[in-house]
PDB file of C-alpha atoms and ligand atoms in Angstrom:
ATOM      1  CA  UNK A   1     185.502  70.757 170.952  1.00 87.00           C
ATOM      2  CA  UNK A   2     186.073  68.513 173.806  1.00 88.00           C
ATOM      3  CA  UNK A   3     189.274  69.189 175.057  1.00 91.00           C
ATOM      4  CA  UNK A   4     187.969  73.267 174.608  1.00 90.00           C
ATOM      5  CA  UNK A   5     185.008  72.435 177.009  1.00 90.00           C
ATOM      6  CA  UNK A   6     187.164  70.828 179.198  1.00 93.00           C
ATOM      7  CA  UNK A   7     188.739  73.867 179.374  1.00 93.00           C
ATOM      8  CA  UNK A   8     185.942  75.913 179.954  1.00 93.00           C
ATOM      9  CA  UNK A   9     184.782  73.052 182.661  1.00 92.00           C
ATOM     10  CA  UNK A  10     188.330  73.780 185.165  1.00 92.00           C
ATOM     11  CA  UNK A  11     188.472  77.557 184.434  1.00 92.00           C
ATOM     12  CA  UNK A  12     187.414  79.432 187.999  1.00 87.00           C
ATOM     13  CA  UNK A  13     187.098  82.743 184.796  1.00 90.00           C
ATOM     14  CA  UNK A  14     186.404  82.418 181.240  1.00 94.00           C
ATOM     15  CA  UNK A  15     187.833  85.317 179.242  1.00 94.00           C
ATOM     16  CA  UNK A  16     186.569  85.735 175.929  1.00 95.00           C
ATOM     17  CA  UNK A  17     187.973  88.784 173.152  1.00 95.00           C
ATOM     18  CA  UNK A  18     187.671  89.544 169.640  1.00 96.00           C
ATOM     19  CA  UNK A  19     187.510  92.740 167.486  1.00 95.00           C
ATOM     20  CA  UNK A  20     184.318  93.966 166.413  1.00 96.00           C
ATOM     21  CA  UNK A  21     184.316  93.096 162.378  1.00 97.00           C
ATOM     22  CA  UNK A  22     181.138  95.285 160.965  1.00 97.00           C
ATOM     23  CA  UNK A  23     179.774  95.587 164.606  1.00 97.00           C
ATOM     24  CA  UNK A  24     179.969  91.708 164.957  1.00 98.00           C
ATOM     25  CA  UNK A  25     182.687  89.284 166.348  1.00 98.00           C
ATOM     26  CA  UNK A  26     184.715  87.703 163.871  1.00 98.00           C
ATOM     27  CA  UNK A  27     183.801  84.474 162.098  1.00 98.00           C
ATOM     28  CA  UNK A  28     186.254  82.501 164.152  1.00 97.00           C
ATOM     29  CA  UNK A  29     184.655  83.534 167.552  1.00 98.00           C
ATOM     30  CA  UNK A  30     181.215  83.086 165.778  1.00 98.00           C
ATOM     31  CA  UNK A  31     181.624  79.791 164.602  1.00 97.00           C
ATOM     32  CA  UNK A  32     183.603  78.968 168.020  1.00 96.00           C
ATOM     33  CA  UNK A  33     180.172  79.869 169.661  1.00 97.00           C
ATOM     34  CA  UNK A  34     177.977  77.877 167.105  1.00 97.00           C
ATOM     35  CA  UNK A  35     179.823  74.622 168.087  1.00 96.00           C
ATOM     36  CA  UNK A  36     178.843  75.606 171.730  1.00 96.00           C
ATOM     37  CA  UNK A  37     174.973  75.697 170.450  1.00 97.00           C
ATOM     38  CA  UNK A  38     174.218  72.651 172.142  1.00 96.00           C
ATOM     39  CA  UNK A  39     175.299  74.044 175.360  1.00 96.00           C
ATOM     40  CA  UNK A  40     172.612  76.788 175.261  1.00 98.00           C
ATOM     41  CA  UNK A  41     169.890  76.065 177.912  1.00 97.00           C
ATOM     42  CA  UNK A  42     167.228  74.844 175.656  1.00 97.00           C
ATOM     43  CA  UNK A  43     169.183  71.981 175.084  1.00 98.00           C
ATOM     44  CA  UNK A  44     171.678  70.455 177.115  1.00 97.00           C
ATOM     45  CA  UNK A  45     173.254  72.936 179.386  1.00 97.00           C
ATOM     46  CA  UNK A  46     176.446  71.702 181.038  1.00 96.00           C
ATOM     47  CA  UNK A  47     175.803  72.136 185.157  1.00 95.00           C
ATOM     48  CA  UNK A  48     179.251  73.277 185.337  1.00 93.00           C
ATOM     49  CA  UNK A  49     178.709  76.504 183.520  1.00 93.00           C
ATOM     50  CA  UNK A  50     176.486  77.630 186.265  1.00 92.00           C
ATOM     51  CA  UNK A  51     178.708  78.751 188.961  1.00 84.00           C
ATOM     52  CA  UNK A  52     181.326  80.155 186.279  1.00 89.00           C
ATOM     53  CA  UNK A  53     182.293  83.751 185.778  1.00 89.00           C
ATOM     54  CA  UNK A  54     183.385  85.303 182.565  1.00 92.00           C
ATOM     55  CA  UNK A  55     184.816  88.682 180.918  1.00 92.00           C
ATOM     56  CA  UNK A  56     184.732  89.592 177.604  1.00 94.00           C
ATOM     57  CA  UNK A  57     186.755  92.406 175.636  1.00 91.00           C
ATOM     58  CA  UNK A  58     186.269  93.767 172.583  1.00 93.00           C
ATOM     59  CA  UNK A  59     187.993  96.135 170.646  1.00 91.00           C
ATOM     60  CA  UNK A  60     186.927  98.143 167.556  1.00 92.00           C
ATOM     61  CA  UNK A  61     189.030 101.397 166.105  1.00 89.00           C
ATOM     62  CA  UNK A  62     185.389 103.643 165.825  1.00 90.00           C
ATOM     63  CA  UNK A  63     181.916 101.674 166.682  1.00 92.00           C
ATOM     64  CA  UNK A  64     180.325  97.971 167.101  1.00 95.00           C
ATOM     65  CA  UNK A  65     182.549  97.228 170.189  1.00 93.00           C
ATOM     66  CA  UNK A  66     179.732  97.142 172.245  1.00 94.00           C
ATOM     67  CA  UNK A  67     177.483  95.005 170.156  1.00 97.00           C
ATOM     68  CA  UNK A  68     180.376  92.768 169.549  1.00 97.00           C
ATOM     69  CA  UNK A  69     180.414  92.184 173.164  1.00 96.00           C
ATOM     70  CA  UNK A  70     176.542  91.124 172.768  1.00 97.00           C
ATOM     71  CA  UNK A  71     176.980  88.646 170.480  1.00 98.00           C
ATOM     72  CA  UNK A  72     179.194  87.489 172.795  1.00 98.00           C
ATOM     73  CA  UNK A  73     177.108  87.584 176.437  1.00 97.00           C
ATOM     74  CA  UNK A  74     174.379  86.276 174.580  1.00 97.00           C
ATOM     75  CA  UNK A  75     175.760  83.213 174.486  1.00 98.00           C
ATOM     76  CA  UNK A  76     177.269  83.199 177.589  1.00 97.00           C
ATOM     77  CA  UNK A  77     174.475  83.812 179.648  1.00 96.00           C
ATOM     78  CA  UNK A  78     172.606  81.254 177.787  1.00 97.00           C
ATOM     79  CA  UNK A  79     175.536  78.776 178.877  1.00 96.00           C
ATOM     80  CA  UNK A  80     173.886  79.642 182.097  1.00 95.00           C
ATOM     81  CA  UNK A  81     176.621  82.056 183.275  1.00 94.00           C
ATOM     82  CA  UNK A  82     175.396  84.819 185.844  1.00 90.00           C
ATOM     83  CA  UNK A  83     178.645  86.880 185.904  1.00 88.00           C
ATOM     84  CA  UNK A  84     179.343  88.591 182.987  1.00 91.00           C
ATOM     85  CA  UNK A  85     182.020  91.832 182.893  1.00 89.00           C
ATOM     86  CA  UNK A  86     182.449  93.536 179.734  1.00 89.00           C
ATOM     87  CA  UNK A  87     185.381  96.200 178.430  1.00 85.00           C
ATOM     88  CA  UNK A  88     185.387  97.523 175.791  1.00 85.00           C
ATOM     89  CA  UNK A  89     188.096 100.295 173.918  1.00 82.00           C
ATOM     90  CA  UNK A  90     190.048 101.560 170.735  1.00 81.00           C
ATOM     91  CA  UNK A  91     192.803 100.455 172.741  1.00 76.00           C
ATOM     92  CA  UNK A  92     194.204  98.561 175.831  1.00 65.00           C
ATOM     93  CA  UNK A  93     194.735 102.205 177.168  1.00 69.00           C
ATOM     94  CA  UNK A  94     191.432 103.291 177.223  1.00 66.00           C
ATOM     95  CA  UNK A  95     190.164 100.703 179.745  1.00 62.00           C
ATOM     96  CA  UNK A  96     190.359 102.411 182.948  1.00 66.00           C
ATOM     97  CA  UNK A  97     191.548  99.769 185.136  1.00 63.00           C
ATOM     98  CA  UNK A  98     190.539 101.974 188.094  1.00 64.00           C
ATOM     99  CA  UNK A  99     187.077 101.801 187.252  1.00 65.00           C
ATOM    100  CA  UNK A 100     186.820  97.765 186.452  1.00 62.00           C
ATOM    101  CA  UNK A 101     188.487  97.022 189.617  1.00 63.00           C
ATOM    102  CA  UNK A 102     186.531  96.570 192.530  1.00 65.00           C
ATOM    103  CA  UNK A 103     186.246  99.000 195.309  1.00 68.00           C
ATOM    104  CA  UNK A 104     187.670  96.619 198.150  1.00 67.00           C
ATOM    105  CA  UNK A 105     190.742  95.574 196.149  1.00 64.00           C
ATOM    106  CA  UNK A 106     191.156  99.199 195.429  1.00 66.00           C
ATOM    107  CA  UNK A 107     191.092  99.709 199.015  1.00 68.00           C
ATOM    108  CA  UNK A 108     193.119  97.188 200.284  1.00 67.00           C
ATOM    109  CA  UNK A 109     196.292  98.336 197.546  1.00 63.00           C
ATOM    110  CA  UNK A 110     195.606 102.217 197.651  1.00 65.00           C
ATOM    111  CA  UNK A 111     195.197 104.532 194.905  1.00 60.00           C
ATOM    112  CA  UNK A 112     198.347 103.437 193.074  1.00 60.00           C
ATOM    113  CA  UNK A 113     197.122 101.101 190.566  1.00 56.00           C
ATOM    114  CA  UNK A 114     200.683  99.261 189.425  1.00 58.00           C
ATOM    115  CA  UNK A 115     201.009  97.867 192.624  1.00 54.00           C
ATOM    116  CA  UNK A 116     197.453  96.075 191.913  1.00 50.00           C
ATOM    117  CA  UNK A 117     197.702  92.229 191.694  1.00 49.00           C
ATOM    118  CA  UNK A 118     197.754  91.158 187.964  1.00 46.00           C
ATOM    119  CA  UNK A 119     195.012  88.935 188.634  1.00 40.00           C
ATOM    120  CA  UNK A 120     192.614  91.898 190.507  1.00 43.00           C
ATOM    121  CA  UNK A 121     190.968  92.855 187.192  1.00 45.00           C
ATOM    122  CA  UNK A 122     187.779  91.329 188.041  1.00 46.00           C
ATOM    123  CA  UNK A 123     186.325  90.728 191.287  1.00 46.00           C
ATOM    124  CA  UNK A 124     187.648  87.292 191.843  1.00 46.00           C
ATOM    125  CA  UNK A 125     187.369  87.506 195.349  1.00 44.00           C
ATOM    126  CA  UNK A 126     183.231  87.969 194.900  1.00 50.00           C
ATOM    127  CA  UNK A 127     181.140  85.447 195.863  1.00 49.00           C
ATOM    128  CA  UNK A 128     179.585  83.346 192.915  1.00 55.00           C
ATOM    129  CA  UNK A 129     175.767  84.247 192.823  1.00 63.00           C
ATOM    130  CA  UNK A 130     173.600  82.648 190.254  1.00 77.00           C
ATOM    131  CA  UNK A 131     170.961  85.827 189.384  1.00 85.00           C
ATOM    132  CA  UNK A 132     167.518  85.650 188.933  1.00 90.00           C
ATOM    133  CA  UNK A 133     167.695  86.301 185.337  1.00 92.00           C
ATOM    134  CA  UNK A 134     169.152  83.138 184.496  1.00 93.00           C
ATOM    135  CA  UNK A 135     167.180  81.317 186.969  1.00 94.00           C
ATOM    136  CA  UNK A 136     163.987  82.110 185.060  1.00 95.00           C
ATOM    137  CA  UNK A 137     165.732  81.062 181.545  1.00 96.00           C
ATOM    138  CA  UNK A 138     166.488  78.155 183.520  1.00 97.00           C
ATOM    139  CA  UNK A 139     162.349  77.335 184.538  1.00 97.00           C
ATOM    140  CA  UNK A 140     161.216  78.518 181.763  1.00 97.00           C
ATOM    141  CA  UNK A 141     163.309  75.740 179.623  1.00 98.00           C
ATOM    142  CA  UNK A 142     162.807  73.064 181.966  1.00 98.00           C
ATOM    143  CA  UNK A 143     158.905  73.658 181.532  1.00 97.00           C
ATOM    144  CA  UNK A 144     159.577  73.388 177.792  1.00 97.00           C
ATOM    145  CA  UNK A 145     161.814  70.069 178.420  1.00 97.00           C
ATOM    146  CA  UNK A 146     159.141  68.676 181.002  1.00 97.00           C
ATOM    147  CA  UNK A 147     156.403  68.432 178.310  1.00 97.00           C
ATOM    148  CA  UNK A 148     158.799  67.439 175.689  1.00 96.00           C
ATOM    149  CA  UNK A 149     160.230  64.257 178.098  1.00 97.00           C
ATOM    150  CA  UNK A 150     157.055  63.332 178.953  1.00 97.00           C
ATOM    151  CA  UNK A 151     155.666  63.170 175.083  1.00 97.00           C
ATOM    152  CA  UNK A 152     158.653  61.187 174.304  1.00 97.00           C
ATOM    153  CA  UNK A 153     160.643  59.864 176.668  1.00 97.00           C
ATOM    154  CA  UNK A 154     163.942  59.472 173.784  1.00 97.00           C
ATOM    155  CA  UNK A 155     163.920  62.902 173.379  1.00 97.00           C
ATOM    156  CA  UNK A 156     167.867  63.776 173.612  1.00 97.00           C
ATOM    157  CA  UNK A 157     167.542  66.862 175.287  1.00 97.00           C
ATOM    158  CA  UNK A 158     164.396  65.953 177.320  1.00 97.00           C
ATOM    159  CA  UNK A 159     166.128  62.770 178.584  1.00 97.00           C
ATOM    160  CA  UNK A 160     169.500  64.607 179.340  1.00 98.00           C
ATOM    161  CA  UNK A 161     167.324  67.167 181.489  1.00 98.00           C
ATOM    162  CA  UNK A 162     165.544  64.036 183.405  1.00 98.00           C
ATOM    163  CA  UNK A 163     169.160  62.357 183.701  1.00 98.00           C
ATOM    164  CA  UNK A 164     170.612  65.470 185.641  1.00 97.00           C
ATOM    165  CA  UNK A 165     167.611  65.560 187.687  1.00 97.00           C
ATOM    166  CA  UNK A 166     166.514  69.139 187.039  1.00 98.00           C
ATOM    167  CA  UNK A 167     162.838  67.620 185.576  1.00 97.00           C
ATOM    168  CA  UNK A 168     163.200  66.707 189.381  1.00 96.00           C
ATOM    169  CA  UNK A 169     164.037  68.617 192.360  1.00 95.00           C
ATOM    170  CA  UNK A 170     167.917  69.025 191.320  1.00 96.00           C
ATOM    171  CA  UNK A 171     169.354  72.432 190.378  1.00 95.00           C
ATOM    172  CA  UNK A 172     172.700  73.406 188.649  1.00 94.00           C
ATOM    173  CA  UNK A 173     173.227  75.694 191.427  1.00 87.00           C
ATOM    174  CA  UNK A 174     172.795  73.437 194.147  1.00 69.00           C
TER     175      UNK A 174
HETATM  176  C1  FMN B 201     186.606  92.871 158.357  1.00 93.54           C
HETATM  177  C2  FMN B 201     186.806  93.948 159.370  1.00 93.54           C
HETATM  178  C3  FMN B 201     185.699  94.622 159.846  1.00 93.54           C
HETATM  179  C4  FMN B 201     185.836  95.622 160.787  1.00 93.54           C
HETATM  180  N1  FMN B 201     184.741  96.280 161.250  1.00 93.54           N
HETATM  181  C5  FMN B 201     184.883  97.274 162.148  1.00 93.54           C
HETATM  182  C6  FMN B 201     183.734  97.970 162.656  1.00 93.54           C
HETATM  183  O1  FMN B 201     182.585  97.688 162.344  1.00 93.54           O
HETATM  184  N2  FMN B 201     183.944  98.980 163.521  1.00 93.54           N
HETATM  185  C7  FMN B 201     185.211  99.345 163.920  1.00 93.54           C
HETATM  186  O2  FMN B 201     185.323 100.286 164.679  1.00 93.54           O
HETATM  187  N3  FMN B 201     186.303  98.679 163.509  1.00 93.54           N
HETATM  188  C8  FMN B 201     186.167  97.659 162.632  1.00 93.54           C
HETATM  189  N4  FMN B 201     187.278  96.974 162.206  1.00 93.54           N
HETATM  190  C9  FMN B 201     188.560  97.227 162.868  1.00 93.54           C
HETATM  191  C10 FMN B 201     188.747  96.170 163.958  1.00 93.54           C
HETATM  192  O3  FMN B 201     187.715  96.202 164.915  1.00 93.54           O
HETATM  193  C11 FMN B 201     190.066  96.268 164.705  1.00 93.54           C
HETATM  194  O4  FMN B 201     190.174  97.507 165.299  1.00 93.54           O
HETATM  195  C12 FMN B 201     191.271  96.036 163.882  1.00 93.54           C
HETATM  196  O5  FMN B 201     191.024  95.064 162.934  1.00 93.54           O
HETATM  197  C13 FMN B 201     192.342  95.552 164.835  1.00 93.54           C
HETATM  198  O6  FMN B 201     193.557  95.636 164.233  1.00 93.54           O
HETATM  199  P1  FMN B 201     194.217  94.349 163.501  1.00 93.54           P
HETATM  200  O7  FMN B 201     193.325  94.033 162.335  1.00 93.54           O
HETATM  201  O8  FMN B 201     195.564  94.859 163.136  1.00 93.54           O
HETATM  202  O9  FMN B 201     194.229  93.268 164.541  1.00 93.54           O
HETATM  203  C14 FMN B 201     187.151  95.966 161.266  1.00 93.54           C
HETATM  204  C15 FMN B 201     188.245  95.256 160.802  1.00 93.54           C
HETATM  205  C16 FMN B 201     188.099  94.280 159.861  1.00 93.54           C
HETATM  206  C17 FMN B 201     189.312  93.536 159.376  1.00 93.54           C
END
């Protein structure tokens, strides 16, 4: 698991896919994202998931795509990502590329979507914005850790929020 969240740590996008199995992800991306429960912010959050950006496909042959993309974001955006894309299809035809690419790079390489830059498929040239959502999930746990630090100070998640200075003035999106 460490040498995976290093990984995660250097990636500028984190792409994440698996078929729906009975509207669900599969028990390999499931238990993948159980390992990462420590991660969610109620515990100990790592700062450098803030400012990350992620996409997830799924792909089902009738129904439970979409929820398998759920189980996915939840996750995610307790990881204390902000930008989240989802696609979702029967098939790798079905996404229309045209749609999930974003208006500027469609303008700057015209209507003719082979000539788009492999890498175009999500707005990587966007600026990274942290959204309000997760900035309230991110107050609302550090009020949680605040009393928990201060009625004991050994607390491992309490102390790991004092140690990055967010029971302070610090911020993971500073
Ligand atoms: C255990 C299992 C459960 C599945 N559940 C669903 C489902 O709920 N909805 C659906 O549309 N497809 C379901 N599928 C089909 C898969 O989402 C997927 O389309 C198919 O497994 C991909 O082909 P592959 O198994 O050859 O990789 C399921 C497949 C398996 C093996």
């Amino acid at each position: 698991m460490g040498e995976l969240i290093n990984h995660f740590f250097k990636a500028d996008l984190i792409v994440m896919t698996s078929p729906a199995y009975v509207f669900h992800v599969t028990g390999a991306m499931k238990a993948l994202l159980d390992h990462f429960a420590y991660r969610w912010m109620p515990h100990r959050p790592a700062p450098e998931m803030f400012g990350k950006r992620a996409v997830i496909i799924t792909q089902c042959l009738g129904s439970g795509a979409k929820s398998a993309a759920k189980d996915i974001k939840h996750s995610l955006s307790w990881w204390g990502i902000s930008e989240i894309g989802i696609f979702t299809g029967a098939l790798m035809g079905d996404i229309v590329w045209e749609k999930a690419i974003p208006k500027e790079t469609r303008r700057a390489y015209g209507k003719d979507s082979k000539s788009y830059p492999k890498v175009c498929t999500y707005g990587l040239h966007k600026i990274r914005t942290h959204n309000l959502i997760t900035k309230i999930k991110f107050f609302f746990c550090r009020m949680i850790q605040k009393s928990i630090h201060r009625s004991d100070p050994e607390h491992l998640d309490g102390k790991y929020w004092a140690e990055q200075g967010w029971l302070a003035d610090s911020r993971p999106w500073k």
